[in-house]
PDB file of C-alpha atoms in Angstrom:
ATOM      1  CA  MET A  55     -55.325 109.748  18.657  1.00  0.00           C
ATOM      2  CA  ASN A  56     -52.735 106.983  18.633  1.00  0.00           C
ATOM      3  CA  LEU A  57     -49.382 108.645  19.482  1.00  0.00           C
ATOM      4  CA  SER A  58     -47.411 105.446  18.845  1.00  0.00           C
ATOM      5  CA  GLN A  59     -48.279 105.719  15.183  1.00  0.00           C
ATOM      6  CA  GLU A  60     -47.646 109.481  14.786  1.00  0.00           C
ATOM      7  CA  ILE A  61     -44.163 109.716  16.303  1.00  0.00           C
ATOM      8  CA  PRO A  62     -42.351 107.576  13.681  1.00  0.00           C
ATOM      9  CA  LEU A  63     -43.949 109.617  10.908  1.00  0.00           C
ATOM     10  CA  SER A  64     -42.620 112.888  12.301  1.00  0.00           C
ATOM     11  CA  VAL A  65     -39.157 111.522  13.078  1.00  0.00           C
ATOM     12  CA  ALA A  66     -38.619 109.640   9.781  1.00  0.00           C
ATOM     13  CA  PRO A  67     -37.616 112.655   7.620  1.00  0.00           C
ATOM     14  CA  VAL A  68     -35.040 113.739  10.188  1.00  0.00           C
ATOM     15  CA  SER A  69     -33.590 110.242  10.411  1.00  0.00           C
ATOM     16  CA  ARG A  70     -33.344 109.947   6.653  1.00  0.00           C
ATOM     17  CA  ALA A  71     -31.607 113.306   6.455  1.00  0.00           C
ATOM     18  CA  LYS A  72     -29.045 112.218   9.065  1.00  0.00           C
ATOM     19  CA  ILE A  73     -28.408 108.932   7.246  1.00  0.00           C
ATOM     20  CA  ILE A  74     -27.963 110.745   3.933  1.00  0.00           C
ATOM     21  CA  ALA A  75     -25.612 113.281   5.542  1.00  0.00           C
ATOM     22  CA  PHE A  76     -23.604 110.488   7.139  1.00  0.00           C
ATOM     23  CA  TYR A  77     -23.070 108.653   3.837  1.00  0.00           C
ATOM     24  CA  VAL A  78     -22.268 111.872   1.966  1.00  0.00           C
ATOM     25  CA  ILE A  79     -19.558 112.680   4.511  1.00  0.00           C
ATOM     26  CA  PHE A  80     -18.371 109.049   4.670  1.00  0.00           C
ATOM     27  CA  TYR A  81     -17.995 108.593   0.918  1.00  0.00           C
ATOM     28  CA  GLY A  82     -16.613 112.105   0.572  1.00  0.00           C
ATOM     29  CA  CYS A  83     -13.839 111.172   3.002  1.00  0.00           C
ATOM     30  CA  LEU A  84     -13.164 107.932   1.093  1.00  0.00           C
ATOM     31  CA  ALA A  85     -12.976 109.837  -2.183  1.00  0.00           C
ATOM     32  CA  GLY A  86     -10.597 112.366  -0.609  1.00  0.00           C
ATOM     33  CA  ILE A  87      -8.337 109.606   0.724  1.00  0.00           C
ATOM     34  CA  PHE A  88      -8.355 107.872  -2.678  1.00  0.00           C
ATOM     35  CA  ILE A  89      -7.538 111.071  -4.580  1.00  0.00           C
ATOM     36  CA  GLY A  90      -4.836 111.995  -2.070  1.00  0.00           C
ATOM     37  CA  THR A  91      -3.265 108.534  -2.366  1.00  0.00           C
ATOM     38  CA  ILE A  92      -3.232 108.716  -6.157  1.00  0.00           C
ATOM     39  CA  GLN A  93      -1.685 112.181  -6.098  1.00  0.00           C
ATOM     40  CA  ALA A  94       0.997 111.046  -3.653  1.00  0.00           C
ATOM     41  CA  LEU A  95       1.733 108.050  -5.895  1.00  0.00           C
ATOM     42  CA  LEU A  96       2.007 110.247  -8.983  1.00  0.00           C
ATOM     43  CA  LEU A  97       4.608 112.378  -7.227  1.00  0.00           C
ATOM     44  CA  THR A  98       6.850 109.306  -6.937  1.00  0.00           C
ATOM     45  CA  LEU A  99       6.556 108.350 -10.612  1.00  0.00           C
ATOM     46  CA  SER A 100       8.829 109.517 -13.390  1.00  0.00           C
ATOM     47  CA  ASN A 101       7.492 110.703 -16.723  1.00  0.00           C
ATOM     48  CA  TYR A 102      10.487 109.171 -18.447  1.00  0.00           C
ATOM     49  CA  LYS A 103      11.096 105.693 -17.047  1.00  0.00           C
ATOM     50  CA  PRO A 104       9.323 102.967 -15.022  1.00  0.00           C
ATOM     51  CA  THR A 105       9.804 103.271 -11.253  1.00  0.00           C
ATOM     52  CA  TRP A 106      10.650  99.577 -10.827  1.00  0.00           C
ATOM     53  CA  GLN A 107      12.837  99.188 -13.903  1.00  0.00           C
ATOM     54  CA  ASP A 108      15.412  97.314 -11.845  1.00  0.00           C
ATOM     55  CA  ARG A 109      13.087  94.323 -12.125  1.00  0.00           C
ATOM     56  CA  VAL A 110      13.045  94.399 -15.932  1.00  0.00           C
ATOM     57  CA  ALA A 111      14.756  91.384 -17.449  1.00  0.00           C
ATOM     58  CA  PRO A 112      17.630  91.816 -19.920  1.00  0.00           C
ATOM     59  CA  PRO A 113      16.393  92.605 -23.421  1.00  0.00           C
ATOM     60  CA  GLY A 114      14.659  90.053 -25.547  1.00  0.00           C
ATOM     61  CA  LEU A 115      15.935  89.146 -28.979  1.00  0.00           C
ATOM     62  CA  SER A 116      13.281  89.196 -31.677  1.00  0.00           C
ATOM     63  CA  HIS A 117      13.351  88.498 -35.381  1.00  0.00           C
ATOM     64  CA  THR A 118      11.361  89.157 -38.530  1.00  0.00           C
ATOM     65  CA  PRO A 119       9.753  87.191 -40.078  1.00  0.00           C
ATOM     66  CA  ARG A 120       8.419  85.046 -37.275  1.00  0.00           C
ATOM     67  CA  SER A 121       5.486  82.740 -36.652  1.00  0.00           C
ATOM     68  CA  ASP A 122       3.556  81.744 -33.548  1.00  0.00           C
ATOM     69  CA  LYS A 123       5.494  78.503 -33.175  1.00  0.00           C
ATOM     70  CA  ALA A 124       8.815  79.892 -34.453  1.00  0.00           C
ATOM     71  CA  GLU A 125       8.511  77.647 -37.512  1.00  0.00           C
ATOM     72  CA  VAL A 126       9.485  78.899 -40.947  1.00  0.00           C
ATOM     73  CA  ALA A 127       8.922  76.503 -43.821  1.00  0.00           C
ATOM     74  CA  PHE A 128       8.742  77.198 -47.540  1.00  0.00           C
ATOM     75  CA  ASN A 129       9.441  75.811 -50.992  1.00  0.00           C
ATOM     76  CA  VAL A 130      11.851  77.790 -53.141  1.00  0.00           C
ATOM     77  CA  ASN A 131       9.818  76.805 -56.220  1.00  0.00           C
ATOM     78  CA  ASP A 132       6.524  78.042 -54.751  1.00  0.00           C
ATOM     79  CA  LEU A 133       6.273  81.824 -54.503  1.00  0.00           C
ATOM     80  CA  GLU A 134       3.090  81.668 -52.428  1.00  0.00           C
ATOM     81  CA  SER A 135       4.830  79.590 -49.735  1.00  0.00           C
ATOM     82  CA  PHE A 136       7.297  82.339 -48.809  1.00  0.00           C
ATOM     83  CA  LEU A 137       5.367  85.449 -49.856  1.00  0.00           C
ATOM     84  CA  PRO A 138       4.011  86.047 -46.290  1.00  0.00           C
ATOM     85  CA  TYR A 139       7.593  86.043 -44.968  1.00  0.00           C
ATOM     86  CA  THR A 140       8.909  88.499 -47.535  1.00  0.00           C
ATOM     87  CA  LYS A 141       5.887  90.751 -47.037  1.00  0.00           C
ATOM     88  CA  ALA A 142       6.567  90.836 -43.283  1.00  0.00           C
ATOM     89  CA  LEU A 143      10.165  91.819 -43.991  1.00  0.00           C
ATOM     90  CA  LYS A 144       9.123  94.477 -46.486  1.00  0.00           C
ATOM     91  CA  ASP A 145       6.640  96.022 -44.040  1.00  0.00           C
ATOM     92  CA  PHE A 146       9.161  95.970 -41.204  1.00  0.00           C
ATOM     93  CA  MET A 147      11.933  97.577 -43.238  1.00  0.00           C
ATOM     94  CA  ALA A 148       9.683 100.344 -44.582  1.00  0.00           C
ATOM     95  CA  LYS A 149      10.257 102.564 -41.524  1.00  0.00           C
ATOM     96  CA  TYR A 150      13.999 102.370 -42.166  1.00  0.00           C
ATOM     97  CA  ASP A 151      13.698 103.983 -45.588  1.00  0.00           C
ATOM     98  CA  GLU A 152      16.022 106.965 -45.867  1.00  0.00           C
ATOM     99  CA  GLN A 153      13.138 109.259 -46.836  1.00  0.00           C
ATOM    100  CA  TRP A 154      11.874 109.101 -43.235  1.00  0.00           C
ATOM    101  CA  GLN A 155      15.268 110.013 -41.759  1.00  0.00           C
ATOM    102  CA  THR A 156      16.048 113.287 -43.531  1.00  0.00           C
ATOM    103  CA  ASP A 157      14.853 115.716 -40.833  1.00  0.00           C
ATOM    104  CA  LYS A 158      18.001 117.072 -39.171  1.00  0.00           C
ATOM    105  CA  MET A 159      15.992 118.179 -36.145  1.00  0.00           C
ATOM    106  CA  LYS A 160      15.019 114.573 -35.444  1.00  0.00           C
ATOM    107  CA  PHE A 161      17.910 112.481 -36.763  1.00  0.00           C
ATOM    108  CA  GLU A 162      21.687 112.599 -36.749  1.00  0.00           C
ATOM    109  CA  ASP A 163      24.486 110.612 -38.337  1.00  0.00           C
ATOM    110  CA  CYS A 164      26.212 108.344 -35.824  1.00  0.00           C
ATOM    111  CA  GLY A 165      28.694 106.714 -38.174  1.00  0.00           C
ATOM    112  CA  GLU A 166      28.866 103.473 -40.107  1.00  0.00           C
ATOM    113  CA  GLU A 167      31.404 101.977 -37.711  1.00  0.00           C
ATOM    114  CA  ALA A 168      30.757 100.789 -34.167  1.00  0.00           C
ATOM    115  CA  GLN A 169      31.434 103.489 -31.570  1.00  0.00           C
ATOM    116  CA  GLU A 170      30.981 104.102 -27.850  1.00  0.00           C
ATOM    117  CA  TYR A 171      27.700 105.142 -26.253  1.00  0.00           C
ATOM    118  CA  LYS A 172      26.327 108.391 -27.625  1.00  0.00           C
ATOM    119  CA  ASN A 173      26.132 110.967 -24.834  1.00  0.00           C
ATOM    120  CA  ARG A 174      22.691 112.552 -25.056  1.00  0.00           C
ATOM    121  CA  GLY A 175      22.442 113.734 -21.454  1.00  0.00           C
ATOM    122  CA  ASP A 176      20.787 112.257 -18.394  1.00  0.00           C
ATOM    123  CA  LEU A 177      17.356 110.731 -18.677  1.00  0.00           C
ATOM    124  CA  GLU A 178      15.671 113.289 -16.399  1.00  0.00           C
ATOM    125  CA  SER A 179      17.353 116.488 -17.503  1.00  0.00           C
ATOM    126  CA  ASP A 180      16.306 119.653 -19.287  1.00  0.00           C
ATOM    127  CA  VAL A 181      17.835 118.549 -22.591  1.00  0.00           C
ATOM    128  CA  GLY A 182      14.407 117.604 -23.928  1.00  0.00           C
ATOM    129  CA  ILE A 183      13.789 115.555 -27.067  1.00  0.00           C
ATOM    130  CA  ARG A 184      16.822 113.517 -28.118  1.00  0.00           C
ATOM    131  CA  LYS A 185      17.820 113.010 -31.716  1.00  0.00           C
ATOM    132  CA  ALA A 186      17.822 109.490 -33.109  1.00  0.00           C
ATOM    133  CA  CYS A 187      20.704 107.889 -34.930  1.00  0.00           C
ATOM    134  CA  ARG A 188      20.024 107.225 -38.568  1.00  0.00           C
ATOM    135  CA  PHE A 189      20.134 103.614 -39.654  1.00  0.00           C
ATOM    136  CA  SER A 190      20.352 102.970 -43.369  1.00  0.00           C
ATOM    137  CA  ARG A 191      18.806  99.733 -44.537  1.00  0.00           C
ATOM    138  CA  SER A 192      21.469  99.640 -47.254  1.00  0.00           C
ATOM    139  CA  TRP A 193      23.934  98.559 -44.532  1.00  0.00           C
ATOM    140  CA  LEU A 194      22.155  95.202 -44.514  1.00  0.00           C
ATOM    141  CA  GLY A 195      23.409  94.440 -48.025  1.00  0.00           C
ATOM    142  CA  PRO A 196      21.513  91.666 -49.825  1.00  0.00           C
ATOM    143  CA  CYS A 197      19.095  91.473 -46.888  1.00  0.00           C
ATOM    144  CA  SER A 198      18.019  95.112 -47.180  1.00  0.00           C
ATOM    145  CA  GLY A 199      15.296  94.363 -49.714  1.00  0.00           C
ATOM    146  CA  LEU A 200      16.522  97.211 -51.909  1.00  0.00           C
ATOM    147  CA  ASP A 201      17.883  94.956 -54.649  1.00  0.00           C
ATOM    148  CA  ASP A 202      16.190  91.661 -53.809  1.00  0.00           C
ATOM    149  CA  PRO A 203      12.476  92.013 -52.979  1.00  0.00           C
ATOM    150  CA  TYR A 204      12.428  88.362 -51.885  1.00  0.00           C
ATOM    151  CA  PHE A 205      15.169  88.796 -49.233  1.00  0.00           C
ATOM    152  CA  GLY A 206      16.985  85.651 -50.415  1.00  0.00           C
ATOM    153  CA  PHE A 207      13.986  83.340 -49.943  1.00  0.00           C
ATOM    154  CA  LYS A 208      13.623  82.695 -53.660  1.00  0.00           C
ATOM    155  CA  GLU A 209      17.197  81.388 -53.806  1.00  0.00           C
ATOM    156  CA  GLY A 210      16.935  79.315 -50.645  1.00  0.00           C
ATOM    157  CA  LYS A 211      19.153  81.789 -48.785  1.00  0.00           C
ATOM    158  CA  PRO A 212      16.638  83.415 -46.431  1.00  0.00           C
ATOM    159  CA  CYS A 213      17.314  86.587 -44.466  1.00  0.00           C
ATOM    160  CA  PHE A 214      16.054  87.315 -40.952  1.00  0.00           C
ATOM    161  CA  ILE A 215      16.151  90.808 -39.469  1.00  0.00           C
ATOM    162  CA  VAL A 216      17.056  90.761 -35.766  1.00  0.00           C
ATOM    163  CA  LYS A 217      16.772  93.449 -33.098  1.00  0.00           C
ATOM    164  CA  LEU A 218      17.202  93.823 -29.358  1.00  0.00           C
ATOM    165  CA  ASN A 219      13.974  94.882 -27.699  1.00  0.00           C
ATOM    166  CA  ARG A 220      13.881  98.362 -26.224  1.00  0.00           C
ATOM    167  CA  ILE A 221      14.498  98.976 -22.522  1.00  0.00           C
ATOM    168  CA  VAL A 222      14.569 102.584 -21.320  1.00  0.00           C
ATOM    169  CA  ASN A 223      18.057 103.733 -20.278  1.00  0.00           C
ATOM    170  CA  PHE A 224      19.549 100.250 -20.738  1.00  0.00           C
ATOM    171  CA  ARG A 225      23.185 100.151 -21.816  1.00  0.00           C
ATOM    172  CA  PRO A 226      24.207  96.747 -23.140  1.00  0.00           C
ATOM    173  CA  LYS A 227      27.799  95.903 -22.270  1.00  0.00           C
ATOM    174  CA  PRO A 228      29.988  94.082 -24.805  1.00  0.00           C
ATOM    175  CA  PRO A 229      31.633  90.911 -23.477  1.00  0.00           C
ATOM    176  CA  THR A 230      34.935  91.549 -21.728  1.00  0.00           C
ATOM    177  CA  SER A 231      36.068  87.918 -21.741  1.00  0.00           C
ATOM    178  CA  ASN A 232      35.639  84.849 -23.892  1.00  0.00           C
ATOM    179  CA  GLU A 233      34.667  82.498 -21.067  1.00  0.00           C
ATOM    180  CA  SER A 234      30.936  82.529 -21.815  1.00  0.00           C
ATOM    181  CA  ILE A 235      31.288  82.623 -25.589  1.00  0.00           C
ATOM    182  CA  PRO A 236      31.556  79.496 -27.781  1.00  0.00           C
ATOM    183  CA  ASP A 237      34.911  79.071 -29.488  1.00  0.00           C
ATOM    184  CA  GLU A 238      33.410  79.497 -32.953  1.00  0.00           C
ATOM    185  CA  ALA A 239      31.801  82.808 -31.904  1.00  0.00           C
ATOM    186  CA  GLN A 240      34.881  84.381 -30.336  1.00  0.00           C
ATOM    187  CA  PRO A 241      36.180  85.915 -33.603  1.00  0.00           C
ATOM    188  CA  LYS A 242      33.038  88.053 -33.646  1.00  0.00           C
ATOM    189  CA  VAL A 243      33.975  89.813 -30.395  1.00  0.00           C
ATOM    190  CA  GLN A 244      35.069  93.399 -31.020  1.00  0.00           C
ATOM    191  CA  PRO A 245      34.920  96.719 -29.153  1.00  0.00           C
ATOM    192  CA  ASN A 246      31.604  98.572 -28.890  1.00  0.00           C
ATOM    193  CA  VAL A 247      29.513  95.775 -30.396  1.00  0.00           C
ATOM    194  CA  ILE A 248      27.109  93.261 -28.901  1.00  0.00           C
ATOM    195  CA  PRO A 249      27.850  90.208 -31.053  1.00  0.00           C
ATOM    196  CA  ILE A 250      25.259  87.719 -32.239  1.00  0.00           C
ATOM    197  CA  PHE A 251      25.916  84.144 -33.236  1.00  0.00           C
ATOM    198  CA  CYS A 252      23.691  81.428 -34.693  1.00  0.00           C
ATOM    199  CA  THR A 253      24.343  77.707 -34.701  1.00  0.00           C
ATOM    200  CA  ASN A 254      22.589  74.351 -34.710  1.00  0.00           C
ATOM    201  CA  ARG A 255      20.613  73.595 -31.558  1.00  0.00           C
ATOM    202  CA  ARG A 256      20.597  69.819 -31.999  1.00  0.00           C
ATOM    203  CA  GLU A 257      23.710  67.726 -32.366  1.00  0.00           C
ATOM    204  CA  GLU A 258      22.237  65.853 -35.322  1.00  0.00           C
ATOM    205  CA  ASP A 259      22.059  69.145 -37.219  1.00  0.00           C
ATOM    206  CA  ALA A 260      25.787  69.793 -36.939  1.00  0.00           C
ATOM    207  CA  GLY A 261      27.194  70.701 -40.327  1.00  0.00           C
ATOM    208  CA  LYS A 262      23.767  71.261 -41.868  1.00  0.00           C
ATOM    209  CA  VAL A 263      23.373  74.943 -41.074  1.00  0.00           C
ATOM    210  CA  GLY A 264      26.257  75.977 -43.296  1.00  0.00           C
ATOM    211  CA  GLU A 265      27.491  79.535 -43.716  1.00  0.00           C
ATOM    212  CA  VAL A 266      25.732  82.263 -41.767  1.00  0.00           C
ATOM    213  CA  LYS A 267      26.247  85.894 -42.745  1.00  0.00           C
ATOM    214  CA  TYR A 268      25.829  88.711 -40.220  1.00  0.00           C
ATOM    215  CA  LEU A 269      25.103  92.004 -41.938  1.00  0.00           C
ATOM    216  CA  GLY A 270      24.988  95.422 -40.311  1.00  0.00           C
ATOM    217  CA  ILE A 271      27.345  97.637 -38.333  1.00  0.00           C
ATOM    218  CA  GLY A 272      30.080  95.332 -37.061  1.00  0.00           C
ATOM    219  CA  GLY A 273      27.810  92.343 -37.611  1.00  0.00           C
ATOM    220  CA  GLY A 274      26.141  93.082 -34.273  1.00  0.00           C
ATOM    221  CA  PHE A 275      24.485  95.823 -32.235  1.00  0.00           C
ATOM    222  CA  PRO A 276      26.685  98.965 -31.995  1.00  0.00           C
ATOM    223  CA  MET A 277      26.843 100.982 -28.775  1.00  0.00           C
ATOM    224  CA  GLN A 278      26.206 104.449 -30.238  1.00  0.00           C
ATOM    225  CA  TYR A 279      22.499 103.590 -30.574  1.00  0.00           C
ATOM    226  CA  TYR A 280      22.178 103.229 -26.801  1.00  0.00           C
ATOM    227  CA  PRO A 281      20.701 104.147 -24.437  1.00  0.00           C
ATOM    228  CA  TYR A 282      17.080 104.486 -25.468  1.00  0.00           C
ATOM    229  CA  TYR A 283      15.324 107.369 -23.687  1.00  0.00           C
ATOM    230  CA  GLY A 284      11.718 106.220 -24.088  1.00  0.00           C
ATOM    231  CA  LYS A 285       8.849 107.323 -26.309  1.00  0.00           C
ATOM    232  CA  LEU A 286       8.541 110.733 -24.666  1.00  0.00           C
ATOM    233  CA  LEU A 287      12.174 111.816 -25.108  1.00  0.00           C
ATOM    234  CA  HIS A 288      13.179 109.565 -28.012  1.00  0.00           C
ATOM    235  CA  PRO A 289      10.073 109.427 -30.229  1.00  0.00           C
ATOM    236  CA  HIS A 290      11.982 108.851 -33.482  1.00  0.00           C
ATOM    237  CA  TYR A 291      14.393 106.229 -32.142  1.00  0.00           C
ATOM    238  CA  LEU A 292      15.428 103.497 -34.570  1.00  0.00           C
ATOM    239  CA  GLN A 293      16.824 100.286 -33.165  1.00  0.00           C
ATOM    240  CA  PRO A 294      20.014  99.044 -34.800  1.00  0.00           C
ATOM    241  CA  LEU A 295      19.413  95.940 -36.871  1.00  0.00           C
ATOM    242  CA  VAL A 296      21.385  92.858 -37.770  1.00  0.00           C
ATOM    243  CA  ALA A 297      20.499  90.830 -40.833  1.00  0.00           C
ATOM    244  CA  ILE A 298      21.203  87.136 -40.597  1.00  0.00           C
ATOM    245  CA  GLN A 299      21.403  85.275 -43.876  1.00  0.00           C
ATOM    246  CA  PHE A 300      21.611  81.504 -44.032  1.00  0.00           C
ATOM    247  CA  ALA A 301      23.576  81.099 -47.236  1.00  0.00           C
ATOM    248  CA  ASN A 302      24.032  77.328 -47.447  1.00  0.00           C
ATOM    249  CA  LEU A 303      21.364  75.438 -45.499  1.00  0.00           C
ATOM    250  CA  THR A 304      20.740  71.760 -46.056  1.00  0.00           C
ATOM    251  CA  MET A 305      17.512  71.408 -48.023  1.00  0.00           C
ATOM    252  CA  ASN A 306      14.516  69.141 -47.403  1.00  0.00           C
ATOM    253  CA  THR A 307      15.093  68.681 -43.686  1.00  0.00           C
ATOM    254  CA  GLU A 308      13.940  70.446 -40.530  1.00  0.00           C
ATOM    255  CA  LEU A 309      16.742  72.327 -38.819  1.00  0.00           C
ATOM    256  CA  ARG A 310      16.709  73.676 -35.275  1.00  0.00           C
ATOM    257  CA  ILE A 311      18.763  76.849 -35.061  1.00  0.00           C
ATOM    258  CA  GLU A 312      19.567  78.979 -32.022  1.00  0.00           C
ATOM    259  CA  CYS A 313      20.762  82.584 -32.191  1.00  0.00           C
ATOM    260  CA  LYS A 314      22.185  84.335 -29.126  1.00  0.00           C
ATOM    261  CA  VAL A 315      23.641  87.715 -28.291  1.00  0.00           C
ATOM    262  CA  TYR A 316      26.556  87.990 -25.896  1.00  0.00           C
ATOM    263  CA  GLY A 317      27.271  90.703 -23.351  1.00  0.00           C
ATOM    264  CA  ASP A 318      28.300  91.178 -19.738  1.00  0.00           C
ATOM    265  CA  ASN A 319      24.795  92.250 -18.701  1.00  0.00           C
ATOM    266  CA  ILE A 320      22.805  89.984 -21.009  1.00  0.00           C
ATOM    267  CA  ASP A 321      21.444  86.811 -19.452  1.00  0.00           C
ATOM    268  CA  TYR A 322      19.255  83.921 -20.577  1.00  0.00           C
ATOM    269  CA  SER A 323      16.243  82.277 -19.007  1.00  0.00           C
ATOM    270  CA  GLU A 324      14.750  78.830 -19.481  1.00  0.00           C
ATOM    271  CA  LYS A 325      11.326  80.365 -18.806  1.00  0.00           C
ATOM    272  CA  ASP A 326      11.672  82.965 -21.557  1.00  0.00           C
ATOM    273  CA  ARG A 327      13.033  81.603 -24.815  1.00  0.00           C
ATOM    274  CA  PHE A 328      13.404  85.109 -26.267  1.00  0.00           C
ATOM    275  CA  GLN A 329      15.537  86.574 -23.469  1.00  0.00           C
ATOM    276  CA  GLY A 330      18.844  87.255 -25.171  1.00  0.00           C
ATOM    277  CA  ARG A 331      18.208  84.528 -27.735  1.00  0.00           C
ATOM    278  CA  PHE A 332      15.658  82.830 -29.940  1.00  0.00           C
ATOM    279  CA  ASP A 333      15.085  79.398 -31.439  1.00  0.00           C
ATOM    280  CA  LEU A 334      14.008  78.788 -34.984  1.00  0.00           C
ATOM    281  CA  LYS A 335      12.679  75.755 -36.839  1.00  0.00           C
ATOM    282  CA  LEU A 336      13.645  76.211 -40.444  1.00  0.00           C
ATOM    283  CA  THR A 337      12.685  73.911 -43.313  1.00  0.00           C
ATOM    284  CA  ILE A 338      13.486  74.687 -46.938  1.00  0.00           C
ATOM    285  CA  THR A 339      12.355  72.349 -49.693  1.00  0.00           C
ATOM    286  CA  ASN A 340      13.138  72.434 -53.387  1.00  0.00           C
ATOM    287  CA  LEU A 341      11.123  69.435 -54.557  1.00  0.00           C
TER     288      LEU A 341
END
């Protein structure tokens, strides 16, 4: 009998069992460490706000309708040319219909005049679900879509609906001085309102933008709609809106328009063209 051949055969099952036991214990320990790490991380997270929210940039300013290249062009004599824009506005405004804001357990009246922040308790408190302020689209006047389904586009006086993007627990601060505000925008500064102002971006467009109407509460973003408590605590929240209507634009030419909001804690970035502002290329033809 050849012992050198029999020994490995008798030892092999034992060796395999040890190897299997080693890897079971090894990967079991890794899984335990991983699960323990995740659990420890979850204990540091809040259910109501991001842990590193101090790194969130000031709110972006967005508008409806919008296109990928921020270009809006249409012919007042061609319904099909502006129908996509008016449809976008109609769809956006649908959630602001009064029929969706009648539940008194979910919504409350916060006034039609600009007021101070609405005290709804601390973010992480036992208050629970917060009520949302009602916002009537009728406050946007001719840009509400209630009387004019074309939102001014058919008359060459287009409306754009503007909102500040949501940031949990962010409290925008109205400007306390006029140093950072253009002279022509300073009359819009008033208590408890974040003002918005639109003007020509290029010097050659000076005088071509014409009258701009700002429709909504105080013509800006009123403080009583802030702060936002997040989807979990503020599921029915409605952002305050401002309707901007360009009532007397120069026809048959491309105009570059910039709209900005002003506040003590609202900044702008060259890397993000929607941070506190937006640019718009607007061309209206009537030929």
